mmCIF file of C-alpha atoms in Angstrom:
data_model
loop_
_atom_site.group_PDB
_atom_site.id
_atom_site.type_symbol
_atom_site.label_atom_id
_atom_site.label_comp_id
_atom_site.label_asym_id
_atom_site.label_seq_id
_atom_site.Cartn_x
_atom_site.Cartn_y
_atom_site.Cartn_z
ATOM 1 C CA UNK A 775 7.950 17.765 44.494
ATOM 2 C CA UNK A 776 5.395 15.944 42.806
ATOM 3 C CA UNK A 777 4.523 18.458 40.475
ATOM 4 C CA UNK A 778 7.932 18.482 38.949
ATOM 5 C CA UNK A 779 8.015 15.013 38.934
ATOM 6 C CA UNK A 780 5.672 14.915 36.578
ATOM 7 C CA UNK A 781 7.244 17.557 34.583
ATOM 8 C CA UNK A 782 10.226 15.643 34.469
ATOM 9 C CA UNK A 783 8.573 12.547 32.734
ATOM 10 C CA UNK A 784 6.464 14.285 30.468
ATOM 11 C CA UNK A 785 9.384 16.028 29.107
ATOM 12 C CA UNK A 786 10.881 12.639 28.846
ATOM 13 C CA UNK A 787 7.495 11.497 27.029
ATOM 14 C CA UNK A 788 8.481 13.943 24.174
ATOM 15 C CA UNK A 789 11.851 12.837 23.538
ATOM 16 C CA UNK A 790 12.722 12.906 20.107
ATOM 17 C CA UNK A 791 14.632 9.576 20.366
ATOM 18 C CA UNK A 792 12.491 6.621 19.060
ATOM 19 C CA UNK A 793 11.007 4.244 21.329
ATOM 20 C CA UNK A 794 11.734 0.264 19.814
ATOM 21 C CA UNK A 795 14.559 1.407 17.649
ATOM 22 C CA UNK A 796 17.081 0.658 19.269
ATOM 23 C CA UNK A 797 20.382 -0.581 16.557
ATOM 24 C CA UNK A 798 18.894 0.871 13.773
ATOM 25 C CA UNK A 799 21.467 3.594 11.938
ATOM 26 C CA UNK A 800 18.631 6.784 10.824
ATOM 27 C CA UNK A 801 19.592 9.005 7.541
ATOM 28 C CA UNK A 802 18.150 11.517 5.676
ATOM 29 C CA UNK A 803 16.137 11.056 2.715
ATOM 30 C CA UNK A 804 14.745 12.852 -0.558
ATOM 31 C CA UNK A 805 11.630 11.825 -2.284
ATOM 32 C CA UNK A 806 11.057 14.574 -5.019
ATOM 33 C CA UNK A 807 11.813 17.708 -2.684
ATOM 34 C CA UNK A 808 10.656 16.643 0.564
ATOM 35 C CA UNK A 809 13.311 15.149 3.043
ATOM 36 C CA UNK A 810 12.805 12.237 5.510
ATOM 37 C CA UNK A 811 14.068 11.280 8.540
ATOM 38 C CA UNK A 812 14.810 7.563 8.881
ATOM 39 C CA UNK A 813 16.024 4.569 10.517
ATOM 40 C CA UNK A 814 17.271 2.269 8.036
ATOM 41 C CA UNK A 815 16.347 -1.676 7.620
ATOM 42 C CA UNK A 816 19.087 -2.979 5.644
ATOM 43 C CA UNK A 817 19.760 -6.434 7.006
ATOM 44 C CA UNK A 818 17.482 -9.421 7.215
ATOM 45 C CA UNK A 819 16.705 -9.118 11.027
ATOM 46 C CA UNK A 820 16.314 -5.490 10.719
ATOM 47 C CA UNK A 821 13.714 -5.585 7.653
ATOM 48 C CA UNK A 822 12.103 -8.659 9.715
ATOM 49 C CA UNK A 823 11.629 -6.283 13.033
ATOM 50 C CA UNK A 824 10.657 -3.293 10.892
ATOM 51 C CA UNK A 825 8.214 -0.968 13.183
ATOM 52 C CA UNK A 826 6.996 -3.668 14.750
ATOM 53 C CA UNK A 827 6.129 -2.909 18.461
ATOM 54 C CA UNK A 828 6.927 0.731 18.089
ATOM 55 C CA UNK A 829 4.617 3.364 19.315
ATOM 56 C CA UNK A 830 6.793 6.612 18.968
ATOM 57 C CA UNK A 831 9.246 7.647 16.650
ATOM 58 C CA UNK A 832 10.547 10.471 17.894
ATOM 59 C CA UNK A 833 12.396 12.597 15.573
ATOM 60 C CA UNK A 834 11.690 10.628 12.485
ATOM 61 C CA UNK A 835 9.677 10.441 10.174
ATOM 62 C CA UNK A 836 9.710 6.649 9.272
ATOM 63 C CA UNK A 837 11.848 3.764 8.246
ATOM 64 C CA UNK A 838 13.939 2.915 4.986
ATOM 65 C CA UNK A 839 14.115 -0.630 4.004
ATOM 66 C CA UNK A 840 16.721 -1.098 1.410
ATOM 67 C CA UNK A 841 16.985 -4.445 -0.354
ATOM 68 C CA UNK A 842 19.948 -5.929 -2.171
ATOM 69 C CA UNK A 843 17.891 -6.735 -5.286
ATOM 70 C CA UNK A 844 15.113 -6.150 -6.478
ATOM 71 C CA UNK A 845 12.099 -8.046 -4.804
ATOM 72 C CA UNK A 846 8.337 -8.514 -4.775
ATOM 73 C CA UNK A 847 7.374 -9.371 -1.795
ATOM 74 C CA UNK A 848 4.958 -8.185 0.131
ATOM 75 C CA UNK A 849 4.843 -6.279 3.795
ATOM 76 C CA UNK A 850 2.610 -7.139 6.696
ATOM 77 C CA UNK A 851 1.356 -5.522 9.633
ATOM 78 C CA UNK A 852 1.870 -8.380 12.786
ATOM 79 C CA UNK A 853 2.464 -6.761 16.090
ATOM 80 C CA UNK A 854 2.493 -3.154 14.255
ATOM 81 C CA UNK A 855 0.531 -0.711 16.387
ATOM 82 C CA UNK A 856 -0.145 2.068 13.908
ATOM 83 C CA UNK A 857 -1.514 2.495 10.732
ATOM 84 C CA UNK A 858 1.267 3.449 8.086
ATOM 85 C CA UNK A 859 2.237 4.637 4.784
ATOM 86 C CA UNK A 860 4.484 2.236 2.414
ATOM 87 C CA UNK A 861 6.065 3.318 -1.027
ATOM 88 C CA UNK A 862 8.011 1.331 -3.173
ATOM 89 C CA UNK A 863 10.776 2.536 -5.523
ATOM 90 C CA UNK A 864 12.749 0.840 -7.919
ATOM 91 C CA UNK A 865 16.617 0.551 -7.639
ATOM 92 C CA UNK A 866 16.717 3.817 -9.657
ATOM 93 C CA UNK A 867 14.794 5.420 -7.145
ATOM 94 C CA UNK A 868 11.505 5.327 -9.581
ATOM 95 C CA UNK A 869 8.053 5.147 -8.044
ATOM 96 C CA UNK A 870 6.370 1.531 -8.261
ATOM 97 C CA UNK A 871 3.428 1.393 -5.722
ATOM 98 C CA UNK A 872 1.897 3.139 -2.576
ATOM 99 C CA UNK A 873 -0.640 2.640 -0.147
ATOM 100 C CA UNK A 874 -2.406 2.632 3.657
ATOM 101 C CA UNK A 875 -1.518 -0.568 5.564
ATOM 102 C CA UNK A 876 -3.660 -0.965 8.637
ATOM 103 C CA UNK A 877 -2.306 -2.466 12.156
ATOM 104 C CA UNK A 878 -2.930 -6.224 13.110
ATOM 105 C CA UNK A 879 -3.375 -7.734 16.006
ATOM 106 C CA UNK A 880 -4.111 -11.723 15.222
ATOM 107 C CA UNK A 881 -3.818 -13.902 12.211
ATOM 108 C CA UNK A 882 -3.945 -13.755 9.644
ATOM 109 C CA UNK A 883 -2.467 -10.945 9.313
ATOM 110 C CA UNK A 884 -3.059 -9.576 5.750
ATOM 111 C CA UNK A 885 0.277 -9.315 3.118
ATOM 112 C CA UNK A 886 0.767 -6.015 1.667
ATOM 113 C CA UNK A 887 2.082 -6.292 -2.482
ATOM 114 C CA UNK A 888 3.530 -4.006 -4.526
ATOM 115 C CA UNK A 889 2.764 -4.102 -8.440
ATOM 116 C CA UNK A 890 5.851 -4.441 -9.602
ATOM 117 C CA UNK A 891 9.213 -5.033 -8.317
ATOM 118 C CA UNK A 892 11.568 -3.172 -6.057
ATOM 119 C CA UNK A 893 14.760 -2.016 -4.429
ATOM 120 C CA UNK A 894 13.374 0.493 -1.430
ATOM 121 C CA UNK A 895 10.673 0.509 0.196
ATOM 122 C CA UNK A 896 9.244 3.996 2.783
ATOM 123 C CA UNK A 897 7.750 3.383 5.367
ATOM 124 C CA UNK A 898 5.473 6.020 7.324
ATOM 125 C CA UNK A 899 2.720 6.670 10.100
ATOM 126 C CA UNK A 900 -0.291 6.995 7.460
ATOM 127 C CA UNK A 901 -0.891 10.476 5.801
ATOM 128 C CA UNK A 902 3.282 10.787 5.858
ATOM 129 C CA UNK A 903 3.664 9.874 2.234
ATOM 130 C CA UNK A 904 0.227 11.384 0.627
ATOM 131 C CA UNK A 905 2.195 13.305 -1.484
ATOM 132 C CA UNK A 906 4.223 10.359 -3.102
ATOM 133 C CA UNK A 907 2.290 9.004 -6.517
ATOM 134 C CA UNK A 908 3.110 8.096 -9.981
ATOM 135 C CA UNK A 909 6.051 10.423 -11.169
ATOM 136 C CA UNK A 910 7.349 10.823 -7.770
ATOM 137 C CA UNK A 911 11.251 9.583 -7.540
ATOM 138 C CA UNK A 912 13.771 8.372 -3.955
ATOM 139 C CA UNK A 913 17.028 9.390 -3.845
ATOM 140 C CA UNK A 914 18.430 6.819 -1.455
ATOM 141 C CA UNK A 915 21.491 7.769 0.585
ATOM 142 C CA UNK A 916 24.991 6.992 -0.750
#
């Protein structure tokens, strides 16, 4: 009895539904061929809890955080428990800036800019957007 027991919550360890993502919406995403998996971060309080806290995302592969105009500010890694992958992308869906953000634990807590200014942003665990540079173009969902 024990034995399957502990089937029963490994198989429940490898859930593909995200754990800390609860009332985020998830679509699918297309930057240059390769599609994405996301929940999306389209309100205030959503952007603000970002992957905060989250240690699995099951299924996806990251998080879209779409802005109603275009910004500059930066991204931060408070309470975020593993590295990750950020790309920027202009409303047209242009590439702006990329790079490896790093957890943190304490502050201060380092801020995160892009060079320019921008619409989207990608979020994924690091190594998830190494193929996203200069050139490379979102096309957001409708």
């Amino acid at each position: 009895m024990l034995a399957v027991s502990a089937a029963l919550l490994l198989a429940a360890c490898g859930s593909d539904d995200p754990v800390g993502l609860e009332g985020f919406d998830t679509v699918t995403i297309t930057i240059d061929d390769q599609q994405l998996s996301v929940a999306v971060a389209d309100t205030p309080a959503l952007r603000s809890q970002g992957l905060m806290g989250v240690t699995d995302l099951g299924g996806l592969d990251g998080m879209l955080f779409v802005f109603e105009e275009a910004t500059d500010g930066g991204f931060w890694m408070k309470d975020t428990l593993i590295a990750l992958d950020i790309a920027f992308f202009e409303a047209g869906g242009v590439f702006v800036d990329g790079f490896t953000m790093e957890p943190c634990a304490e502050n201060p807590c380092p801020v995160y800019h892009p060079t320019g200014t921008y619409r989207y942003a990608v979020e994924t665990p690091a190594g998830g957007l190494a193929f996203v540079g200069e050139g490379s173009v979102l096309a957001p969902p409708a």
